[in-house]
Amino acid sequence: MKKHSHFLIAGLVLSALVFAFIILGWFWTPFDPMKMNGAVRESAPSLEHLMGTDKFGRDILSRVMKGSGFTLFVALGTVLIGTVAGTVIGALTGYFGGWLDEALMRIGDALSAFPSFLMALVLVSVFGAGRNHLLLALGIVFIPSYARIVRTEFARARNQNYVKSAKLMGASTARILFIHILPNIWPVLLSAITIGFNNAVLAEAAMSYLGIGVSPDEASLGYMLSDSQSYLAVTPWYALGSGLVIILLILGVGLIGEGLKRRDL
Amino acid sequence: MRYTAKKIGTLVLTMVLVSLFVFLAFSLLSGDAATRMLGTEATPERLEALRAELGLDKPMGVRYVKWLGALLRGDMGTSYQYRLPVAQLIGERLRPTLTLTLMAFALIVVVSIPLGVVTAKYAGGFLDRTSTVLGQFLMSVPPFFTGILFTYIFGLVLHTFVPGAFPQWEDGAGRYFGYLFFPALSIALPRIAMTVRMLHGCILDEAQKDYVRTSMSRGRSRGNILYVHVLKNTLVPLVTFLAMTMAELVAGSVIIEQVFSVPGVGRLLISGIANRDAPVVQAVVTLVSFWVVVCNLAGDLIGRRIDPRLRTGEGGRS
């Protein structure tokens, strides 16, 4: 257990830093992210502007802080929808089994073969632009993967002695499902959440990079990357700054996931 | 036989569900497809006429069956935005997408299999640890960001290729593949990391088994056991994994085509979605689901060919 805990520690430290950076951006940024300043257009990273400025003289660090807030918001919302809905569906189908379980899992199997990213693209185009729609679309698309993991665990727990004895003692089904079994599958769920979170960040970034599901005033990191590409020759630091935050965010949570997995072995 | 039938059943279900899903999704919107084509100032009569022409006045079930029937005959309908047959639009864009996907797949196979084997052979060593850390990092970099970096480094600084100027096949195979190499590498990198990790884990698991210890005790060398026995037993999960990778590379291609301005099916899909061009999106998504299904089936069948044990399941007959 001790051998690999440095993955977990590195992940926790990195994630804490990145989350602090992003959450700070919700309340405070060094400059107004929308304010154009003609005096400092296209300036390279300096002490005053740590990530430089863009074509309009806007401070990139401030924009990245603001933008990553949108990305984080969507990713957390997606994980919340996916986990809650997936856990409820997985718990019920796994514990009770039966034809509904069979049918849902068949459908889940069939759909899971298809790249979820493309599914989300189609859903977003139906829901329309805006980050709440994006959040909803990604959340729905990720439900089956959580449901599958949770279902397997509940189906296994159903026949274990602690569940049987809880039943004999007269515990209600809801109590057995969520007070007795759920805490036991927590480690599995947690590692699914870290993977799901990273997939959500990637999907959100990719989606807003493609310009689908975003409005320009909600400039998330992906949107900024796509914007930065037009000015790549002039202000390469714009792309670098936006990309760096995505990478660090995913790397941190990925390390936590890897650390958890190795600890469980 | 029964196994194969069941497998094909699930796969057909995949295609039907995906196509139904996309169809339903777009039916909810396509009511205003006529409005969008004619503008908001069109007269109600003309709108009605266009809806009838596009078949939008019929109930959804009827439209789905009609669309499916036409698709099976190879007729994918007409694009709203281009006013051209969808089959033609896709046909013109298939080559870059396929080339890109296959190049990425080749890169994954060529790089990750040797790397997975070597890191497993020297597990715990310097190379293994470096590749674990590097892999974790590579998995965190979104392919489109890698693409932007490559555009900057190889396009703008080193001038290896001209960003945005996609060479036609007729311009020569060298330039064609040279341009597509960078997008292919961008989507391959995180997948290489995943494949190495997966193969590495499989080999180490397999090496724990009793027969490996027995072989060791009979005096065979580690290398011999690894190459003769262990690798053979990791082939099936590897093939399954690679088949899945092949299926998912298409989704990666959709994004990376946008980064490198590759005129492929992915860009067609994105422009279709942005303009709510239902026939285009339905056709492309259904085609992708077909690709996914074929990849999975191929992976499965190859796996069963490699490992006879898989063929004896399900009542001992196959």
Coordinates of C-alpha atoms in Angstrom, one line a residue:
Chain A
M1 CA 0.0 0.0 0.0
K2 CA 2.7 2.4 0.9
K3 CA 4.8 1.7 -2.2
H4 CA 2.8 3.7 -4.6
S5 CA 1.2 6.3 -2.5
H6 CA 3.4 9.0 -4.2
F7 CA 1.0 8.9 -7.2
L8 CA -1.9 9.7 -4.9
I9 CA 0.1 12.5 -3.1
A10 CA 1.4 14.0 -6.3
G11 CA -2.2 14.0 -7.7
L12 CA -3.7 15.5 -4.6
V13 CA -1.2 18.3 -4.4
L14 CA -1.4 19.1 -8.1
S15 CA -5.2 19.0 -8.1
A16 CA -5.4 21.2 -5.0
L17 CA -3.2 23.8 -6.7
V18 CA -5.2 23.7 -9.9
F19 CA -8.6 23.8 -8.2
A20 CA -7.5 26.7 -6.0
F21 CA -6.3 28.5 -9.1
I22 CA -9.6 28.0 -10.9
I23 CA -11.8 28.7 -7.9
L24 CA -9.8 31.9 -7.2
G25 CA -10.8 32.9 -10.8
W26 CA -14.4 32.8 -9.8
F27 CA -13.9 35.7 -7.4
W28 CA -10.8 37.5 -8.5
T29 CA -8.6 37.8 -11.6
P30 CA -5.5 40.1 -11.8
F31 CA -7.1 42.0 -14.7
D32 CA -10.6 42.3 -16.1
P33 CA -10.6 39.4 -18.6
M34 CA -12.8 41.3 -21.1
K35 CA -11.0 44.7 -20.9
M36 CA -9.0 45.6 -23.9
N37 CA -5.8 47.5 -23.5
G38 CA -4.3 48.9 -26.6
A39 CA -1.0 49.8 -24.9
V40 CA 0.0 46.1 -24.2
R41 CA -1.3 44.3 -27.3
E42 CA 0.3 41.0 -28.2
S43 CA 2.9 41.2 -25.5
A44 CA 4.9 38.1 -24.5
P45 CA 4.6 36.8 -21.0
S46 CA 6.2 39.2 -18.5
L47 CA 6.1 39.8 -14.7
E48 CA 3.0 42.0 -15.1
H49 CA 1.2 39.7 -17.5
L50 CA 2.4 36.2 -16.6
M51 CA 0.8 34.5 -19.6
G52 CA 1.1 37.6 -21.9
T53 CA -1.7 39.4 -23.6
D54 CA -3.7 38.7 -26.7
K55 CA -4.4 40.6 -29.9
F56 CA -6.6 43.1 -28.1
G57 CA -4.3 43.5 -25.1
R58 CA -6.5 41.4 -22.8
D59 CA -4.6 39.7 -20.0
I60 CA -4.4 36.0 -20.9
L61 CA -3.9 34.7 -17.3
S62 CA -7.2 36.4 -16.3
R63 CA -9.0 35.0 -19.3
V64 CA -7.6 31.5 -18.6
M65 CA -8.7 31.8 -14.9
K66 CA -12.2 32.8 -16.0
G67 CA -12.4 30.3 -18.8
S68 CA -11.2 27.3 -16.7
G69 CA -14.1 28.2 -14.3
F70 CA -16.6 27.3 -17.0
T71 CA -14.7 24.1 -17.9
L72 CA -14.7 23.1 -14.2
F73 CA -18.3 24.0 -13.7
V74 CA -19.4 21.8 -16.7
A75 CA -17.1 18.9 -15.7
L76 CA -18.3 18.9 -12.1
G77 CA -21.9 19.1 -13.2
T78 CA -21.5 16.3 -15.6
V79 CA -19.9 14.1 -13.0
L80 CA -22.7 14.9 -10.6
I81 CA -25.5 14.0 -13.1
G82 CA -23.6 10.9 -14.3
T83 CA -22.8 9.6 -10.8
V84 CA -26.1 10.2 -9.2
A85 CA -28.3 8.9 -12.0
G86 CA -25.8 6.1 -12.8
T87 CA -25.7 5.0 -9.1
V88 CA -29.4 4.9 -8.7
I89 CA -30.0 3.0 -12.0
G90 CA -27.0 0.7 -11.3
A91 CA -28.1 0.0 -7.8
L92 CA -31.7 -0.8 -8.6
T93 CA -30.9 -3.0 -11.7
G94 CA -28.0 -4.7 -10.0
Y95 CA -29.8 -5.5 -6.8
F96 CA -33.1 -6.6 -8.3
G97 CA -32.0 -8.0 -11.6
G98 CA -34.9 -9.2 -13.8
W99 CA -35.9 -8.3 -17.3
L100 CA -35.5 -4.6 -16.8
D101 CA -31.9 -5.1 -15.8
E102 CA -31.4 -7.3 -18.8
A103 CA -33.0 -4.9 -21.2
L104 CA -31.2 -1.8 -19.8
M105 CA -27.8 -3.6 -19.9
R106 CA -28.3 -4.7 -23.5
I107 CA -29.1 -1.2 -24.5
G108 CA -26.2 0.1 -22.5
D109 CA -23.9 -2.5 -24.2
A110 CA -25.1 -1.5 -27.6
L111 CA -24.7 2.2 -27.0
S112 CA -21.4 1.9 -25.2
A113 CA -19.7 0.6 -28.3
F114 CA -20.4 4.0 -29.9
P115 CA -18.0 6.9 -29.1
S116 CA -19.8 8.9 -26.4
F117 CA -18.3 12.1 -27.6
L118 CA -20.2 11.9 -30.9
M119 CA -23.4 11.1 -29.0
A120 CA -22.9 14.3 -26.9
L121 CA -22.3 16.3 -30.0
V122 CA -25.7 15.3 -31.4
L123 CA -27.4 15.9 -28.1
V124 CA -25.9 19.4 -27.7
S125 CA -27.1 20.4 -31.2
V126 CA -30.6 19.4 -30.1
F127 CA -30.5 21.2 -26.8
G128 CA -29.0 24.3 -28.2
A129 CA -26.0 26.4 -27.1
G130 CA -25.2 27.4 -23.5
R131 CA -23.2 25.8 -20.8
N132 CA -26.2 24.3 -19.0
H133 CA -27.2 22.5 -22.1
L134 CA -23.7 21.3 -22.6
L135 CA -23.6 20.1 -19.0
L136 CA -26.9 18.2 -19.4
A137 CA -25.8 16.6 -22.7
L138 CA -22.5 15.3 -21.4
G139 CA -24.1 14.2 -18.1
I140 CA -26.7 12.1 -20.0
V141 CA -24.1 10.6 -22.2
F142 CA -21.9 9.5 -19.3
I143 CA -24.8 7.9 -17.3
P144 CA -24.5 4.4 -18.8
S145 CA -20.8 4.0 -18.0
Y146 CA -21.4 4.7 -14.3
A147 CA -24.5 2.6 -14.2
R148 CA -22.6 -0.4 -15.6
I149 CA -19.8 -0.2 -13.0
V150 CA -22.3 0.3 -10.1
R151 CA -24.5 -2.5 -11.3
T152 CA -21.7 -5.0 -11.4
E153 CA -20.8 -4.2 -7.8
F154 CA -24.4 -4.3 -6.5
A155 CA -25.0 -7.6 -8.3
R156 CA -22.0 -9.0 -6.5
A157 CA -22.9 -7.6 -3.2
R158 CA -26.5 -9.0 -3.3
N159 CA -25.3 -12.4 -2.4
Q160 CA -22.8 -11.5 0.3
N161 CA -23.4 -12.3 3.9
Y162 CA -23.6 -8.8 5.3
V163 CA -26.4 -8.0 2.9
K164 CA -28.2 -11.2 3.7
S165 CA -28.0 -10.6 7.4
A166 CA -29.1 -6.9 7.0
K167 CA -32.1 -8.3 5.2
L168 CA -32.8 -10.8 8.0
M169 CA -32.6 -8.0 10.6
G170 CA -35.5 -6.3 8.7
A171 CA -33.6 -3.4 7.1
S172 CA -35.5 -1.7 4.4
T173 CA -34.4 -2.1 0.8
A174 CA -33.4 1.6 0.5
R175 CA -31.3 1.2 3.6
I176 CA -29.6 -1.9 2.4
L177 CA -28.9 -0.3 -1.0
F178 CA -27.5 3.1 0.1
I179 CA -26.4 2.6 3.7
H180 CA -25.0 -0.9 3.6
I181 CA -23.9 -1.6 0.1
L182 CA -23.0 1.9 -1.3
P183 CA -20.2 2.6 1.2
N184 CA -18.6 -0.7 0.3
I185 CA -18.4 0.0 -3.4
W186 CA -17.2 3.6 -2.7
P187 CA -13.5 2.8 -3.8
V188 CA -14.7 1.5 -7.1
L189 CA -17.1 4.4 -7.6
L190 CA -14.4 6.9 -6.7
S191 CA -12.0 5.6 -9.3
A192 CA -14.8 5.7 -11.8
I193 CA -15.4 9.3 -10.9
T194 CA -11.8 10.4 -11.5
I195 CA -11.9 8.8 -14.9
G196 CA -15.3 10.3 -15.6
F197 CA -14.2 13.8 -14.5
N198 CA -11.2 13.7 -16.9
N199 CA -13.4 12.5 -19.7
A200 CA -15.8 15.3 -19.0
V201 CA -13.0 17.9 -19.0
L202 CA -11.7 16.5 -22.3
A203 CA -15.2 16.4 -23.8
E204 CA -16.1 19.9 -22.7
A205 CA -12.8 21.2 -24.0
A206 CA -13.2 19.4 -27.3
M207 CA -16.8 20.5 -27.7
S208 CA -16.1 24.1 -27.1
Y209 CA -13.0 23.9 -29.3
L210 CA -15.3 22.8 -32.1
G211 CA -17.6 25.8 -31.2
I212 CA -20.5 23.5 -30.5
G213 CA -22.6 24.3 -27.4
V214 CA -20.9 27.5 -26.4
S215 CA -21.7 31.1 -26.7
P216 CA -18.7 33.5 -27.0
D217 CA -19.4 35.2 -23.7
E218 CA -18.9 31.9 -21.9
A219 CA -15.4 31.5 -23.2
S220 CA -14.2 28.2 -21.8
L221 CA -10.7 26.8 -22.3
G222 CA -11.6 24.9 -25.4
Y223 CA -13.1 28.0 -27.0
M224 CA -10.0 30.0 -26.1
L225 CA -7.8 27.3 -27.7
S226 CA -9.7 27.5 -31.0
D227 CA -9.5 31.3 -30.8
S228 CA -5.8 31.2 -30.1
Q229 CA -5.2 29.1 -33.2
S230 CA -6.0 32.1 -35.4
Y231 CA -3.2 34.1 -33.8
L232 CA -0.8 31.2 -33.4
A233 CA 1.9 33.0 -35.4
V234 CA 1.7 36.2 -33.4
T235 CA 0.8 35.1 -29.9
P236 CA 1.7 31.5 -29.3
W237 CA 1.6 32.0 -25.6
Y238 CA -2.2 32.3 -25.8
A239 CA -2.5 28.7 -26.9
L240 CA 0.1 27.5 -24.4
G241 CA -1.6 29.2 -21.4
S242 CA -5.0 27.8 -22.2
G243 CA -3.7 24.3 -22.9
L244 CA -1.5 24.2 -19.8
V245 CA -4.5 24.5 -17.4
I246 CA -6.4 21.7 -19.1
I247 CA -3.3 19.4 -19.0
L248 CA -2.6 20.1 -15.3
L249 CA -6.3 19.7 -14.4
I250 CA -6.5 16.3 -16.1
L251 CA -3.0 15.2 -14.9
G252 CA -3.8 15.9 -11.3
V253 CA -7.1 14.0 -11.2
G254 CA -5.6 11.2 -13.4
L255 CA -2.8 10.8 -10.8
I256 CA -5.3 10.6 -8.0
G257 CA -7.2 7.9 -9.9
E258 CA -4.0 6.0 -10.6
G259 CA -2.9 6.3 -7.0
L260 CA -6.3 5.0 -5.8
K261 CA -6.1 2.1 -8.2
R262 CA -2.6 1.1 -7.1
R263 CA -3.5 1.4 -3.4
D264 CA -6.4 -1.0 -3.8
L265 CA -4.3 -3.7 -5.5
Chain B
M1 CA -22.4 -20.4 -34.2
R2 CA -24.8 -19.4 -31.5
Y3 CA -22.2 -17.1 -30.1
T4 CA -21.6 -15.4 -33.4
A5 CA -25.3 -15.0 -34.0
K6 CA -25.7 -13.4 -30.6
K7 CA -22.8 -11.1 -31.1
I8 CA -24.1 -10.0 -34.5
G9 CA -27.5 -9.4 -32.9
T10 CA -26.0 -7.0 -30.3
L11 CA -24.2 -5.2 -33.0
V12 CA -27.2 -4.8 -35.2
L13 CA -29.0 -3.4 -32.1
T14 CA -26.1 -0.9 -31.7
M15 CA -26.7 0.4 -35.2
V16 CA -30.4 0.5 -34.9
L17 CA -30.3 2.3 -31.6
V18 CA -27.7 4.8 -32.7
S19 CA -29.5 5.6 -35.9
L20 CA -32.9 5.8 -34.1
F21 CA -31.4 8.1 -31.5
V22 CA -30.0 10.5 -34.1
F23 CA -33.1 10.3 -36.1
L24 CA -35.3 11.2 -33.1
A25 CA -33.0 13.9 -32.0
F26 CA -33.1 15.6 -35.4
S27 CA -36.8 15.1 -35.9
L28 CA -37.3 17.3 -32.8
L29 CA -35.6 20.1 -34.7
S30 CA -36.2 19.5 -38.3
G31 CA -39.6 21.1 -38.2
D32 CA -37.9 24.4 -38.7
A33 CA -35.5 23.0 -41.4
A34 CA -37.8 24.5 -44.0
T35 CA -37.9 27.8 -42.3
R36 CA -34.1 27.9 -42.2
M37 CA -33.8 27.1 -45.8
L38 CA -36.3 29.6 -47.0
G39 CA -35.8 32.3 -44.4
T40 CA -38.3 33.6 -41.9
E41 CA -40.1 35.7 -44.5
A42 CA -41.2 32.8 -46.7
T43 CA -45.0 32.4 -47.1
P44 CA -46.7 29.5 -45.3
E45 CA -47.6 27.9 -48.6
R46 CA -44.0 27.7 -49.7
L47 CA -43.0 26.4 -46.3
E48 CA -45.6 23.7 -46.6
A49 CA -44.5 22.8 -50.1
L50 CA -40.9 22.5 -49.0
R51 CA -41.8 20.4 -46.0
A52 CA -43.7 18.1 -48.3
E53 CA -40.8 17.9 -50.6
L54 CA -38.4 17.0 -47.8
G55 CA -40.9 14.6 -46.4
L56 CA -41.2 16.5 -43.1
D57 CA -45.0 16.5 -43.1
K58 CA -45.2 12.7 -42.5
P59 CA -45.2 11.1 -39.0
M60 CA -41.9 10.3 -37.5
G61 CA -42.2 6.5 -37.6
V62 CA -43.0 6.6 -41.3
R63 CA -40.0 8.9 -42.0
Y64 CA -37.6 6.6 -40.0
V65 CA -38.7 3.5 -41.9
K66 CA -38.5 5.3 -45.2
W67 CA -35.1 6.7 -44.4
L68 CA -33.8 3.3 -43.2
G69 CA -35.1 1.6 -46.4
A70 CA -33.4 4.2 -48.6
L71 CA -30.2 3.9 -46.6
L72 CA -30.1 0.2 -47.2
R73 CA -30.4 0.8 -50.9
G74 CA -27.4 3.2 -50.6
D75 CA -29.5 6.4 -50.8
M76 CA -28.6 8.7 -47.9
G77 CA -30.8 11.6 -48.9
T78 CA -30.0 15.2 -49.9
S79 CA -28.1 17.6 -47.7
Y80 CA -30.1 20.7 -46.6
Q81 CA -27.1 23.0 -46.7
Y82 CA -25.3 21.8 -49.8
R83 CA -28.3 20.6 -51.8
L84 CA -26.2 17.7 -52.9
P85 CA -26.6 13.9 -52.4
V86 CA -25.2 13.0 -48.9
A87 CA -23.6 9.9 -50.4
Q88 CA -21.6 12.1 -52.8
L89 CA -20.5 14.5 -50.0
I90 CA -19.3 11.6 -47.8
G91 CA -17.6 9.8 -50.7
E92 CA -15.5 12.9 -51.5
R93 CA -14.4 13.2 -47.9
L94 CA -13.8 9.5 -47.0
R95 CA -10.2 9.2 -48.1
P96 CA -8.5 11.7 -45.8
T97 CA -10.5 10.4 -42.8
L98 CA -9.7 6.8 -43.5
T99 CA -6.0 7.6 -44.2
L100 CA -5.8 9.5 -40.9
T101 CA -7.4 6.8 -38.9
L102 CA -5.3 4.0 -40.4
M103 CA -2.1 6.0 -40.0
A104 CA -2.9 6.7 -36.3
F105 CA -3.7 3.0 -35.8
A106 CA -0.4 1.9 -37.5
L107 CA 1.5 4.3 -35.2
I108 CA -0.2 2.9 -32.1
V109 CA 0.6 -0.7 -33.1
V110 CA 4.2 -0.1 -34.1
V111 CA 5.1 2.0 -31.1
S112 CA 3.1 0.6 -28.2
I113 CA 3.5 -3.2 -28.7
P114 CA 7.4 -3.2 -28.5
L115 CA 7.3 -0.6 -25.7
G116 CA 4.7 -2.6 -23.7
V117 CA 6.7 -5.7 -24.0
V118 CA 10.1 -4.1 -23.1
T119 CA 8.7 -2.2 -20.1
A120 CA 7.1 -5.3 -18.8
K121 CA 10.2 -7.4 -19.3
Y122 CA 12.2 -4.8 -17.2
A123 CA 9.4 -4.0 -14.9
G124 CA 10.4 -1.7 -12.1
G125 CA 13.5 -0.5 -14.0
F126 CA 14.4 2.9 -15.2
L127 CA 12.7 2.6 -18.6
D128 CA 9.5 1.2 -17.0
R129 CA 9.3 4.1 -14.5
T130 CA 10.0 6.7 -17.1
S131 CA 7.4 5.3 -19.4
T132 CA 4.8 5.2 -16.6
V133 CA 5.3 8.8 -15.8
L134 CA 5.5 9.9 -19.4
G135 CA 2.4 7.9 -20.2
Q136 CA 0.4 9.5 -17.4
F137 CA 1.4 12.8 -18.8
L138 CA 0.6 12.0 -22.4
M139 CA -2.9 10.7 -21.4
S140 CA -3.6 14.2 -20.0
V141 CA -2.9 16.1 -23.1
P142 CA -5.9 16.7 -25.3
P143 CA -5.2 15.6 -28.9
F144 CA -6.3 19.0 -30.3
F145 CA -3.8 20.8 -28.1
T146 CA -1.1 18.5 -29.3
G147 CA -2.3 19.4 -32.8
I148 CA -2.0 23.1 -32.1
L149 CA 1.5 22.6 -30.7
F150 CA 2.5 20.6 -33.8
T151 CA 1.1 23.3 -36.0
Y152 CA 3.2 25.8 -34.2
I153 CA 6.4 23.8 -34.0
F154 CA 6.4 21.9 -37.3
G155 CA 4.2 24.3 -39.3
L156 CA 5.1 27.8 -38.3
V157 CA 8.7 27.4 -36.9
L158 CA 10.2 24.5 -38.8
H159 CA 8.1 24.7 -41.9
T160 CA 7.8 21.0 -42.2
F161 CA 4.2 21.5 -43.6
V162 CA 2.0 24.4 -44.4
P163 CA -0.9 24.5 -41.8
G164 CA -4.2 24.8 -43.5
A165 CA -3.0 23.9 -47.0
F166 CA -4.2 20.3 -47.3
P167 CA -2.5 18.7 -50.3
Q168 CA -4.6 16.6 -52.6
W169 CA -3.8 13.0 -53.2
E170 CA -2.9 14.0 -56.8
D171 CA -0.1 16.3 -55.4
G172 CA 1.9 13.2 -54.6
A173 CA 1.7 10.5 -51.9
G174 CA 4.7 11.9 -50.0
R175 CA 3.1 15.3 -49.4
Y176 CA -0.3 13.7 -48.6
F177 CA 1.0 11.4 -46.0
G178 CA 3.5 14.0 -44.8
Y179 CA 0.6 16.4 -44.0
L180 CA -1.6 13.7 -42.4
F181 CA 1.3 12.4 -40.2
F182 CA 0.9 15.2 -37.7
P183 CA -2.8 14.9 -37.0
A184 CA -2.4 11.1 -36.9
L185 CA 0.4 11.4 -34.4
S186 CA -1.7 13.8 -32.3
I187 CA -4.6 11.4 -31.9
A188 CA -2.2 8.4 -31.6
L189 CA -0.1 9.7 -28.6
P190 CA -2.6 9.4 -25.8
R191 CA -3.8 6.0 -27.2
I192 CA -0.2 4.8 -27.4
A193 CA 0.1 5.6 -23.7
M194 CA -3.1 3.7 -22.9
T195 CA -2.1 0.7 -25.0
V196 CA 1.3 0.4 -23.4
R197 CA -0.2 0.5 -20.0
M198 CA -2.8 -2.0 -20.9
L199 CA -0.3 -4.4 -22.4
H200 CA 2.2 -3.9 -19.6
G201 CA -0.5 -4.8 -17.0
C202 CA -1.6 -7.9 -19.0
I203 CA 1.9 -9.3 -19.3
L204 CA 2.6 -8.8 -15.6
D205 CA -0.7 -10.5 -14.7
E206 CA 0.0 -13.4 -16.9
A207 CA 3.6 -13.7 -15.6
Q208 CA 2.1 -14.4 -12.1
K209 CA 0.5 -17.6 -13.3
D210 CA 1.6 -21.1 -12.3
Y211 CA 2.7 -22.3 -15.7
V212 CA 5.3 -19.5 -15.8
R213 CA 6.8 -20.7 -12.5
T214 CA 6.7 -24.3 -13.7
S215 CA 8.5 -23.4 -16.9
M216 CA 11.1 -21.4 -14.9
S217 CA 11.7 -24.5 -12.7
R218 CA 12.3 -26.5 -15.8
G219 CA 15.1 -24.3 -16.6
R220 CA 13.7 -22.2 -19.4
S221 CA 15.0 -18.6 -19.7
R222 CA 12.8 -15.6 -18.8
G223 CA 12.9 -14.3 -22.3
N224 CA 12.0 -17.6 -23.8
I225 CA 8.9 -17.9 -21.5
L226 CA 7.9 -14.3 -22.2
Y227 CA 8.1 -14.6 -26.0
V228 CA 6.8 -18.1 -26.4
H229 CA 4.0 -18.4 -23.7
V230 CA 3.2 -15.2 -22.0
L231 CA 2.8 -13.0 -25.1
K232 CA 0.7 -15.6 -26.8
N233 CA -1.8 -15.4 -23.9
T234 CA -1.9 -11.6 -23.9
L235 CA -2.8 -11.5 -27.6
V236 CA -6.5 -11.8 -27.2
P237 CA -7.0 -8.9 -24.7
L238 CA -4.6 -6.9 -26.9
V239 CA -6.6 -7.5 -30.0
T240 CA -9.9 -6.6 -28.3
F241 CA -8.3 -3.4 -27.0
L242 CA -6.9 -2.5 -30.4
A243 CA -10.3 -3.1 -32.0
M244 CA -11.9 -0.7 -29.6
T245 CA -9.1 1.8 -30.2
M246 CA -9.7 1.6 -33.9
A247 CA -13.4 2.3 -33.4
E248 CA -12.7 5.3 -31.1
L249 CA -10.1 6.8 -33.4
V250 CA -12.9 8.0 -35.6
A251 CA -14.2 10.3 -32.8
G252 CA -10.6 11.6 -32.4
S253 CA -10.4 12.2 -36.1
V254 CA -13.6 14.4 -36.0
I255 CA -11.8 16.8 -33.7
I256 CA -8.3 16.7 -35.2
E257 CA -9.6 17.3 -38.7
Q258 CA -10.8 20.6 -37.5
V259 CA -7.4 21.5 -36.1
F260 CA -5.5 20.7 -39.3
S261 CA -8.2 21.7 -41.7
V262 CA -8.4 18.2 -43.2
P263 CA -11.4 18.1 -45.5
G264 CA -12.7 14.8 -44.1
V265 CA -15.9 13.3 -42.9
G266 CA -15.4 14.8 -39.4
R267 CA -15.5 18.3 -40.7
L268 CA -18.6 17.4 -42.7
L269 CA -20.2 16.2 -39.5
I270 CA -19.3 19.3 -37.5
S271 CA -20.6 21.6 -40.2
G272 CA -23.7 19.4 -40.4
I273 CA -24.3 19.8 -36.7
A274 CA -23.6 23.5 -36.7
N275 CA -26.1 24.0 -39.5
R276 CA -28.6 21.4 -38.3
D277 CA -28.3 19.5 -41.6
A278 CA -30.2 16.4 -40.5
P279 CA -29.6 14.1 -43.5
V280 CA -25.8 14.7 -43.3
V281 CA -25.6 14.1 -39.5
Q282 CA -27.8 11.0 -39.6
A283 CA -25.9 9.5 -42.4
V284 CA -22.4 10.2 -40.9
V285 CA -23.4 9.0 -37.4
T286 CA -24.9 5.8 -38.8
L287 CA -21.9 5.2 -40.9
V288 CA -19.6 5.7 -37.8
S289 CA -21.8 3.2 -35.8
F290 CA -21.3 0.8 -38.7
W291 CA -17.6 1.3 -38.5
V292 CA -17.6 0.8 -34.7
V293 CA -19.7 -2.4 -35.1
V294 CA -17.4 -3.8 -37.8
C295 CA -14.2 -3.1 -35.7
N296 CA -15.7 -4.8 -32.6
L297 CA -16.8 -7.8 -34.6
A298 CA -13.4 -8.1 -36.3
G299 CA -11.6 -7.9 -33.0
D300 CA -13.9 -10.6 -31.6
L301 CA -13.5 -13.0 -34.5
I302 CA -9.7 -12.5 -34.6
G303 CA -9.6 -13.2 -30.9
R304 CA -11.5 -16.4 -31.3
R305 CA -9.2 -17.5 -34.1
I306 CA -6.1 -16.9 -32.0
D307 CA -7.4 -18.6 -28.9
P308 CA -9.2 -21.9 -29.4
R309 CA -10.4 -21.9 -25.8
L310 CA -12.8 -19.1 -26.6
R311 CA -14.4 -21.2 -29.3
T312 CA -15.4 -24.0 -26.9
G313 CA -17.6 -22.0 -24.6
E314 CA -21.4 -21.9 -24.8
G315 CA -22.2 -25.6 -24.6
G316 CA -19.0 -26.8 -26.2
R317 CA -20.2 -26.3 -29.7
S318 CA -19.3 -23.5 -32.1

